[in-house]
CSV table of C-alpha atoms and ligand atoms in Angstrom, one decimal:
chain,number,residue,atom,x,y,z
T,1,UNK,CA,-10.3,16.3,-30.5
T,2,UNK,CA,-11.9,17.1,-27.2
T,3,UNK,CA,-14.9,15.6,-25.1
T,4,UNK,CA,-16.5,18.5,-24.6
T,5,UNK,CA,-16.7,19.0,-28.6
T,6,UNK,CA,-17.8,15.3,-29.5
T,7,UNK,CA,-20.5,13.1,-29.0
T,8,UNK,CA,-20.5,9.3,-28.3
T,9,UNK,CA,-22.1,8.5,-31.5
T,10,UNK,CA,-19.0,10.4,-32.9
T,11,UNK,CA,-16.3,8.3,-31.4
T,12,UNK,CA,-18.7,5.6,-32.1
T,13,UNK,CA,-18.2,6.1,-36.0
T,14,UNK,CA,-14.8,6.4,-35.4
T,15,UNK,CA,-14.1,3.2,-34.1
T,16,UNK,CA,-16.2,1.7,-36.6
T,17,UNK,CA,-14.5,3.1,-39.6
T,18,UNK,CA,-11.3,1.7,-38.1
T,19,UNK,CA,-12.8,-1.8,-38.3
T,20,UNK,CA,-14.4,-1.7,-41.6
T,21,UNK,CA,-11.3,-0.2,-43.1
T,22,UNK,CA,-9.4,-3.4,-42.1
T,23,UNK,CA,-12.5,-5.9,-42.5
T,24,UNK,CA,-12.0,-7.0,-38.9
T,25,UNK,CA,-15.7,-7.0,-37.8
T,26,UNK,CA,-15.5,-10.8,-38.8
T,27,UNK,CA,-13.1,-10.9,-35.9
T,28,UNK,CA,-15.7,-9.3,-33.7
T,29,UNK,CA,-17.9,-11.2,-31.4
T,30,UNK,CA,-18.6,-10.6,-27.7
T,31,UNK,CA,-16.0,-13.2,-26.5
T,32,UNK,CA,-13.8,-12.2,-28.3
T,33,UNK,CA,-14.2,-8.2,-27.8
T,34,UNK,CA,-15.1,-8.8,-24.1
T,35,UNK,CA,-11.5,-10.3,-23.5
T,36,UNK,CA,-10.1,-7.8,-25.6
T,37,UNK,CA,-11.1,-5.4,-23.4
T,38,UNK,CA,-10.1,-7.3,-20.0
T,39,UNK,CA,-7.0,-7.6,-21.5
T,40,UNK,CA,-6.5,-4.0,-22.0
T,41,UNK,CA,-7.7,-3.4,-18.6
T,42,UNK,CA,-5.2,-5.4,-17.4
T,43,UNK,CA,-2.7,-3.6,-18.9
T,44,UNK,CA,-3.8,-0.8,-17.5
T,45,UNK,CA,-3.4,-2.3,-13.7
T,46,UNK,CA,0.1,-3.5,-15.0
T,47,UNK,CA,1.5,0.3,-15.1
T,48,UNK,CA,0.4,0.4,-11.2
T,49,UNK,CA,1.0,-2.7,-10.0
T,50,UNK,CA,2.6,-3.1,-6.9
T,51,UNK,CA,2.4,0.7,-6.4
T,52,UNK,CA,1.2,2.5,-3.0
T,53,UNK,CA,-1.5,5.1,-3.4
T,54,UNK,CA,1.4,7.9,-3.2
T,55,UNK,CA,3.5,6.2,-6.4
T,56,UNK,CA,-0.1,5.6,-8.2
T,57,UNK,CA,-0.5,9.7,-8.0
T,58,UNK,CA,3.6,10.1,-8.8
T,59,UNK,CA,2.8,7.9,-12.1
T,60,UNK,CA,0.1,10.1,-12.9
T,61,UNK,CA,1.5,13.3,-12.4
T,62,UNK,CA,5.0,11.7,-14.6
T,63,UNK,CA,4.2,13.0,-18.2
T,64,UNK,CA,5.6,9.4,-19.6
T,65,UNK,CA,3.5,7.0,-17.6
T,66,UNK,CA,0.5,8.9,-17.6
T,67,UNK,CA,0.7,8.8,-21.0
T,68,UNK,CA,1.3,5.1,-21.0
T,69,UNK,CA,-2.2,5.0,-18.8
T,70,UNK,CA,-4.3,7.3,-21.0
T,71,UNK,CA,-3.3,5.2,-23.9
T,72,UNK,CA,-4.4,1.9,-22.1
T,73,UNK,CA,-7.4,4.0,-20.8
T,74,UNK,CA,-8.4,4.8,-24.8
T,75,UNK,CA,-7.6,0.9,-25.6
T,76,UNK,CA,-10.3,-0.1,-23.2
T,77,UNK,CA,-12.8,2.8,-24.3
T,78,UNK,CA,-12.1,1.6,-28.0
T,79,UNK,CA,-13.1,-1.6,-27.1
T,80,UNK,CA,-15.7,-1.0,-25.1
T,81,UNK,CA,-17.1,1.2,-27.9
T,82,UNK,CA,-16.8,-2.0,-30.7
T,83,UNK,CA,-18.5,-4.4,-28.4
T,84,UNK,CA,-21.7,-1.6,-28.3
T,85,UNK,CA,-21.0,-1.6,-32.1
T,86,UNK,CA,-20.9,-5.0,-32.9
T,87,UNK,CA,-23.8,-5.7,-30.5
T,88,UNK,CA,-26.5,-2.5,-31.5
T,89,UNK,CA,-26.0,-1.1,-28.0
T,90,UNK,CA,-26.8,2.3,-26.8
T,91,UNK,CA,-23.8,3.6,-24.6
T,92,UNK,CA,-25.8,6.4,-23.3
T,93,UNK,CA,-28.9,4.5,-22.9
T,94,UNK,CA,-26.8,1.5,-21.0
T,95,UNK,CA,-24.8,3.9,-19.0
T,96,UNK,CA,-28.0,6.0,-17.8
T,97,UNK,CA,-29.8,2.7,-16.7
T,98,UNK,CA,-27.0,1.3,-14.8
T,99,UNK,CA,-26.7,4.6,-12.9
T,100,UNK,CA,-30.4,4.6,-11.8
T,101,UNK,CA,-29.6,0.7,-10.8
T,102,UNK,CA,-26.3,1.4,-9.1
T,103,UNK,CA,-28.3,4.6,-6.9
T,104,UNK,CA,-30.9,2.1,-5.9
T,105,UNK,CA,-27.8,-0.6,-4.7
T,106,UNK,CA,-26.1,2.2,-3.2
T,107,UNK,CA,-28.3,4.7,-1.4
T,108,UNK,CA,-26.1,7.4,0.0
T,109,UNK,CA,-27.8,7.0,3.8
T,110,UNK,CA,-26.0,3.2,3.4
T,111,UNK,CA,-22.8,3.9,1.2
T,112,UNK,CA,-22.1,7.6,1.6
T,113,UNK,CA,-18.2,7.3,2.6
T,114,UNK,CA,-18.5,3.2,3.1
T,115,UNK,CA,-18.0,0.4,0.8
F,201,MG,MG1,-3.4,-1.6,-25.0
């Protein structure tokens, strides 16, 4: 299973099937899912805590620590998808609309190469 062969909808179905099989939807609300997402983001950050940019690159080149980071990224995405599923959010529409807002907020003539 790789990105180019999948749609967001197929990932939404995989996550929803997992939740339904365990009857976990009863625990899924905006608070719990947003907290879970933030916790997983913290787990990803913990891998790189106190690292320099160079040691971050080294960790992402190391097989074991790279897999740890990939697993945490997957957890973040899974909770984001679960949040979308629970709240009937179309992820493609949400991302494309937000990117339009981001382009307006950060025009290239002011922000290219700058924050
Ligand atoms: Mg995790």
